[in-house]
Coordinates of C-alpha atoms in Angstrom, one line a residue:
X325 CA 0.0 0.0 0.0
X326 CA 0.8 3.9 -0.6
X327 CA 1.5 5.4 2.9
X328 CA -1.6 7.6 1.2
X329 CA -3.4 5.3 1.4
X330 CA -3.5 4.0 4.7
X331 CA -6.3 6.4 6.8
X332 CA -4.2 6.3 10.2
X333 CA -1.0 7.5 8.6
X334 CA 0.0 10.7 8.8
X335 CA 1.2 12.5 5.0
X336 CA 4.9 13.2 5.9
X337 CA 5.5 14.8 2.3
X338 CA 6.9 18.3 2.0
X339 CA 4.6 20.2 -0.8
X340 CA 7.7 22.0 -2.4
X341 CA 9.4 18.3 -3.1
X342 CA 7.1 15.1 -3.9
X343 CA 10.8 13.1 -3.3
X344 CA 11.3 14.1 0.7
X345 CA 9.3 13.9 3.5
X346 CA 9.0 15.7 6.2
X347 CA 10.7 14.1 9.1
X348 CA 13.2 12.1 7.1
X349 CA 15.0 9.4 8.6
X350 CA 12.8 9.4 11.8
X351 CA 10.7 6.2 12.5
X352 CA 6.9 6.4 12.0
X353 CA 5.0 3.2 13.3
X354 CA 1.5 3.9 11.3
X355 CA 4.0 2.5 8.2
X356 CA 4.4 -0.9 9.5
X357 CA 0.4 -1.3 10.4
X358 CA -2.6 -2.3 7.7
X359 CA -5.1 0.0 9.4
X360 CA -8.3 0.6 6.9
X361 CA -7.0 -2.2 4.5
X362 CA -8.6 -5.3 3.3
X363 CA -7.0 -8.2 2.5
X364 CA -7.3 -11.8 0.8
X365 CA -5.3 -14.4 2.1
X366 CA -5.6 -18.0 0.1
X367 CA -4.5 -21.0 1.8
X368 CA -5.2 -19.5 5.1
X369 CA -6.9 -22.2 7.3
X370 CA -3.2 -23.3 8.2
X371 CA 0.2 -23.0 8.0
X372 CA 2.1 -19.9 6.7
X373 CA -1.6 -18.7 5.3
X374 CA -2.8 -18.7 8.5
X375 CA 0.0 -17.1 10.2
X376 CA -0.2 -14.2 7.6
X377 CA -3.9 -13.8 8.4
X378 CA -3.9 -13.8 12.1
X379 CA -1.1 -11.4 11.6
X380 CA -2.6 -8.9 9.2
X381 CA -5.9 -8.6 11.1
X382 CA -3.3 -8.1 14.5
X383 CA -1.9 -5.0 12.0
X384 CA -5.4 -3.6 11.2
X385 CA -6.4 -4.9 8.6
X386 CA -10.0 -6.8 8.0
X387 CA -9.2 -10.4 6.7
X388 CA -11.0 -12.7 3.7
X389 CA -10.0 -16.2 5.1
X390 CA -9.7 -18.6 2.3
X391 CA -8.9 -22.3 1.8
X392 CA -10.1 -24.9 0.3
X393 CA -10.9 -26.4 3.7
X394 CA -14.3 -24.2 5.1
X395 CA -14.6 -25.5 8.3
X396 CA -10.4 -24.4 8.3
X397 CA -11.1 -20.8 7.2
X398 CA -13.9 -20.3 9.4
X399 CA -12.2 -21.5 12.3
X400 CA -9.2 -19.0 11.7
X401 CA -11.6 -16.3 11.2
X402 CA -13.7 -17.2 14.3
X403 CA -10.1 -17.1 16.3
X404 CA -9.6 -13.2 14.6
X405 CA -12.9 -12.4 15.4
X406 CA -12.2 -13.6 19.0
X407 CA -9.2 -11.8 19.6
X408 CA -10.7 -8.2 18.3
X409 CA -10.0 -8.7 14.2
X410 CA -12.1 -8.3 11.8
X411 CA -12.6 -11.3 9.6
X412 CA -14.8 -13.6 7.7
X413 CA -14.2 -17.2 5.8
X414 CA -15.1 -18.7 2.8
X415 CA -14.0 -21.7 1.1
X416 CA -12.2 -21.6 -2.2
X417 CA -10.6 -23.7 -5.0
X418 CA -8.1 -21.7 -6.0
X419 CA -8.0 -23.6 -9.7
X420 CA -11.4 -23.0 -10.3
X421 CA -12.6 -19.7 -12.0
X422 CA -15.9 -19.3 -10.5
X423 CA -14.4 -19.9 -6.7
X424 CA -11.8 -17.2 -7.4
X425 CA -14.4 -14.9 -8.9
X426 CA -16.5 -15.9 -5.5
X427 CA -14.1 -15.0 -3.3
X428 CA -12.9 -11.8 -4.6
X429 CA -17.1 -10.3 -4.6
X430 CA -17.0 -12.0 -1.3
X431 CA -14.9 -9.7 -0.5
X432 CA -15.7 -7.2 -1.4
X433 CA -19.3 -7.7 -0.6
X434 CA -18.1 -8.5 3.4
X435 CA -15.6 -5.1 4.0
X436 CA -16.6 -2.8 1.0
X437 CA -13.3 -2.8 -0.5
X438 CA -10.5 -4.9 -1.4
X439 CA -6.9 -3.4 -1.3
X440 CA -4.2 -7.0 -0.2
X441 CA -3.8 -10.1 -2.2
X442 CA -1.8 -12.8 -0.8
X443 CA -1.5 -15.5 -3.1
X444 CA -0.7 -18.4 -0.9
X445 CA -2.5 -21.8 -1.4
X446 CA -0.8 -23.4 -3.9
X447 CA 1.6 -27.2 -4.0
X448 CA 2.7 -29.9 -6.0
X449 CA 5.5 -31.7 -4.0
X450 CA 7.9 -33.9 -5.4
X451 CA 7.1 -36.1 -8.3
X452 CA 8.7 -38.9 -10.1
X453 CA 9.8 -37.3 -14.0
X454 CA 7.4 -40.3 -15.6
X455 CA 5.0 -38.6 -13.6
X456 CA 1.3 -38.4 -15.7
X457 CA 1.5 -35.2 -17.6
X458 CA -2.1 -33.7 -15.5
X459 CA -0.1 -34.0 -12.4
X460 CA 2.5 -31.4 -14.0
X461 CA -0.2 -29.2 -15.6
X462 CA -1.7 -28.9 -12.1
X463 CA 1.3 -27.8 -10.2
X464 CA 0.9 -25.1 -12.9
X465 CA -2.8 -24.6 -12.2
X466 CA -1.8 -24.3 -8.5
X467 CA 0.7 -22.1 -8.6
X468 CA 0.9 -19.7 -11.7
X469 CA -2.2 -19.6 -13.0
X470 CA -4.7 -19.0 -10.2
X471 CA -2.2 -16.4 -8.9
X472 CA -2.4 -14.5 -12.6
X473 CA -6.4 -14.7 -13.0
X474 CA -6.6 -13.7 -9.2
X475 CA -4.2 -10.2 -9.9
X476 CA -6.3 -9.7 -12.7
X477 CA -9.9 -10.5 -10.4
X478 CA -8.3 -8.4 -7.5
X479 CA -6.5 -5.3 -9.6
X480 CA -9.8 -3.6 -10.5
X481 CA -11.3 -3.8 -7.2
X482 CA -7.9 -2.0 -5.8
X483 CA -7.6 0.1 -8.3
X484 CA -11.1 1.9 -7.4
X485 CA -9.9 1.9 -3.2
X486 CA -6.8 3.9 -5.1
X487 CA -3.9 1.0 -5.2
X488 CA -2.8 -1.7 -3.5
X489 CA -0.5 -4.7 -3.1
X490 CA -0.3 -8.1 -4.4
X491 CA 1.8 -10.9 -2.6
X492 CA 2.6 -14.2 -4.1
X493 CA 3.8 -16.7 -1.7
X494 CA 6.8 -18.5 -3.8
X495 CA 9.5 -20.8 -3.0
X496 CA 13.1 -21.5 -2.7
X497 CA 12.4 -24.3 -5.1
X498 CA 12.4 -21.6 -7.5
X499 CA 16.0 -21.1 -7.3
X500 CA 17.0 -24.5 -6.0
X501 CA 17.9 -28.1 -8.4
X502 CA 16.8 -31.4 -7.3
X503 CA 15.5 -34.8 -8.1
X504 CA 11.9 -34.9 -8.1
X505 CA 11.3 -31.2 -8.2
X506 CA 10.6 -30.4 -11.7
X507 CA 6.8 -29.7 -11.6
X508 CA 6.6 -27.4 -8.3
X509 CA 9.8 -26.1 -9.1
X510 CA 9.6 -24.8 -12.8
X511 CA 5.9 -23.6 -11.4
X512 CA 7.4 -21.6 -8.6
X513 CA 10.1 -20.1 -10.7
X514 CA 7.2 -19.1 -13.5
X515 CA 5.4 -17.7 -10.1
X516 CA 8.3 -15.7 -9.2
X517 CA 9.1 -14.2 -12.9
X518 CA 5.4 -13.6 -13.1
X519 CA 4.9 -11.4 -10.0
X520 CA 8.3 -9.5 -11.7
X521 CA 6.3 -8.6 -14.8
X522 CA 3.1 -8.1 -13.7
X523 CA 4.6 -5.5 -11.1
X524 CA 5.0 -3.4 -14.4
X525 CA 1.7 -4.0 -15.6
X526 CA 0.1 -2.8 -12.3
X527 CA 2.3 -0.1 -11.1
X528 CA 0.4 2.2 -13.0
X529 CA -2.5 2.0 -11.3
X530 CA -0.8 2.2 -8.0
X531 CA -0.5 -1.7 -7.1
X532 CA 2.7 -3.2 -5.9
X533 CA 4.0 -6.6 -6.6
X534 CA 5.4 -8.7 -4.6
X535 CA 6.8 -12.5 -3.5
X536 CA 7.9 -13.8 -0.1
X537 CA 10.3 -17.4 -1.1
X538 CA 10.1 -19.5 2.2
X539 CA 13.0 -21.6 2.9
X540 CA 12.3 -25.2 4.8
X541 CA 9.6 -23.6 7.3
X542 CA 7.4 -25.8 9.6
X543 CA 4.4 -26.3 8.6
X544 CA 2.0 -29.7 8.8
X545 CA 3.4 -30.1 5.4
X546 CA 6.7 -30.5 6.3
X547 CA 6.5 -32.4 9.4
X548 CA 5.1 -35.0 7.3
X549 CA 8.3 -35.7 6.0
X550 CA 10.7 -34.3 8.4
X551 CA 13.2 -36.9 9.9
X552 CA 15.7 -36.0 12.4
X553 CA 18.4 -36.6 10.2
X554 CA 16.6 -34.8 7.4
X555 CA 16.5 -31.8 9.9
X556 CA 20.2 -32.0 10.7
X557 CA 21.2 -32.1 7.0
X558 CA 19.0 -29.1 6.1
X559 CA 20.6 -26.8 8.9
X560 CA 24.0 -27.5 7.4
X561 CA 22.8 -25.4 4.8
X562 CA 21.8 -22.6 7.4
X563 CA 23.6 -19.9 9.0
X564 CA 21.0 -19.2 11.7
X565 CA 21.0 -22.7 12.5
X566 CA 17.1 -23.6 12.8
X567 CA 14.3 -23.9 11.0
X568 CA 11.5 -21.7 9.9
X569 CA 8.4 -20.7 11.5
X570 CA 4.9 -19.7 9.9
X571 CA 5.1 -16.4 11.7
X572 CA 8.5 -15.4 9.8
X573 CA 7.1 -15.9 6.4
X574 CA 3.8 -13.5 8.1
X575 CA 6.4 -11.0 9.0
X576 CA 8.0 -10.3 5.9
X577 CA 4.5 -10.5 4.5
X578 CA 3.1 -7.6 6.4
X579 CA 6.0 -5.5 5.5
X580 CA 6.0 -6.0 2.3
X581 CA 2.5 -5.0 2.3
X582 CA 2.7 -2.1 4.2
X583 CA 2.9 1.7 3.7
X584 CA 6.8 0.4 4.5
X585 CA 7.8 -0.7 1.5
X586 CA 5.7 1.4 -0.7
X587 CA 8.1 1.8 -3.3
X588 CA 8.9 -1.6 -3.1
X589 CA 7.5 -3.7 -6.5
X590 CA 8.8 -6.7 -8.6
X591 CA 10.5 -7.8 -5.5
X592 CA 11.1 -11.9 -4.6
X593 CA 12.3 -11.7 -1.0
X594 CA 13.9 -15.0 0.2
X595 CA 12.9 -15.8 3.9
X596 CA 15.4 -19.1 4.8
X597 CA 18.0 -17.9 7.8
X598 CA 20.7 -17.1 5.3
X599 CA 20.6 -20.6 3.6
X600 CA 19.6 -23.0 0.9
X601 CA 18.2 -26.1 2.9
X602 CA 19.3 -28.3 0.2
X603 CA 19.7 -31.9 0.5
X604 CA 23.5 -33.2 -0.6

């Protein structure tokens, strides 16, 4: 978001020159909060998704809880509610055009407005490279193409609230080479190049572009797989020797997101304690 736009922020601009602000260098907590925004979060009735809700509503903003899982989102948006937020639920397949046209007039229809994307439900996982060709398309479904018809569902609406951001949660497997990986990864890495070009499609009309890649981070989905010795060999790879957290991934979400990092677009920002958390 434009620190504009944000209702509780003071303007901090000096009228003779649009490039300083008044104040400059001095800390101003109303940039770090989401107050008067409304976001989306997919994939929120756990893991990182969750995290990013609970966290954005903590920062002011009113939360659309989405996931596949109903009874998940409205559980997460009963817990907002509970603590003071402002949120409500609905369920949504995130490869199916009417769900993602559903959610976004949900939205709207719930808070008034719509202003915060986060792209987050998405998966694959490792598969064998004789894998059926519909389980590589769907990675792709998953990943690239619900995020793209979702900016374009989600732009217009932000564009009439004045601007707004878009966050796409990515992966390290965009970056990183491994057996097994070449359906989620080639669909993260077209993820990550997509939220780099769109950002000049939409910066025009005031809406930022953005990714958060996770490293290894724990979440149900990786405690599924998650040995001890798997652990050990991942934080070889990591200079702040643990692993990471849903609420890391929600931190870096809600700055990015923020009046913060306002001019801030095109941007893939790596969460994964200085390492790779490749297997040898």
């Amino acid at each position: 978001m434009n620190a504009a736009q944000a209702p509780s922020a003071p303007s901090r601009r000096k009228p003779d020159d649009p490039h300083q602000t008044e104040n400059n260098g001095m800390y101003h907590p109303a940039d770090f909060t989401l107050a008067g925004q409304v976001a989306v979060v997919t994939g929120a009735g756990a893991g990182i998704g969750r995290a990013i809700a609970e966290t954005f509503a903590a920062a002011g903003a009113a939360v659309m809880v989405s996931d596949l899982n109903a009874g998940a989102a409205q559980a997460v948006a009963d817990e907002i509610k509970a603590r003071g937020g402002k949120a409500a639920a609905t369920a949504c397949d995130v490869t199916k055009e009417s769900d993602l046209a559903g959610l976004t007039a949900a939205t709207v229809q719930a808070f008034g407005k719509l202003t915060i994307l986060v792209s987050n439900a998405g998966g694959g996982g490792p598969k064998p490279f004789d894998m059926p060709m519909p389980d590589f398309r769907r990675a792709f479904d998953l990943n690239v193409f619900s995020l793209f018809r979702l900016a374009q569902l989600t732009a217009s609406e932000m564009a009439k609230a004045g601007g707004g951001s878009i966050l796409a949660i990515t992966s390290m497997a965009a970056e990183n080479k491994n057996q097994r990986m070449a359906a989620y990864a080639s669909s993260k890495a077209a993820t990550s190049h997509l939220v780099r070009n769109i950002a000049f499609d939409l910066g025009p009309k005031n809406i930022r572009v953005n990714g958060v890649a996770p490293g290894a981070t724990r979440t149900d989905a990786l405690r599924s797989v998650l040995t001890e010795a798997i652990e050990t060999r991942m934080l070889a790879h990591t200079p702040i020797h643990r692993l990471g957290e849903p609420q890391d991934m929600a931190n870096a979400a809600l700055f990015l997101c923020s009046p913060a990092a306002a001019w801030i677009s095109g941007q893939i920002l790596t969460v994964s304690g200085g390492g790779v958390q490749e297997l040898d």
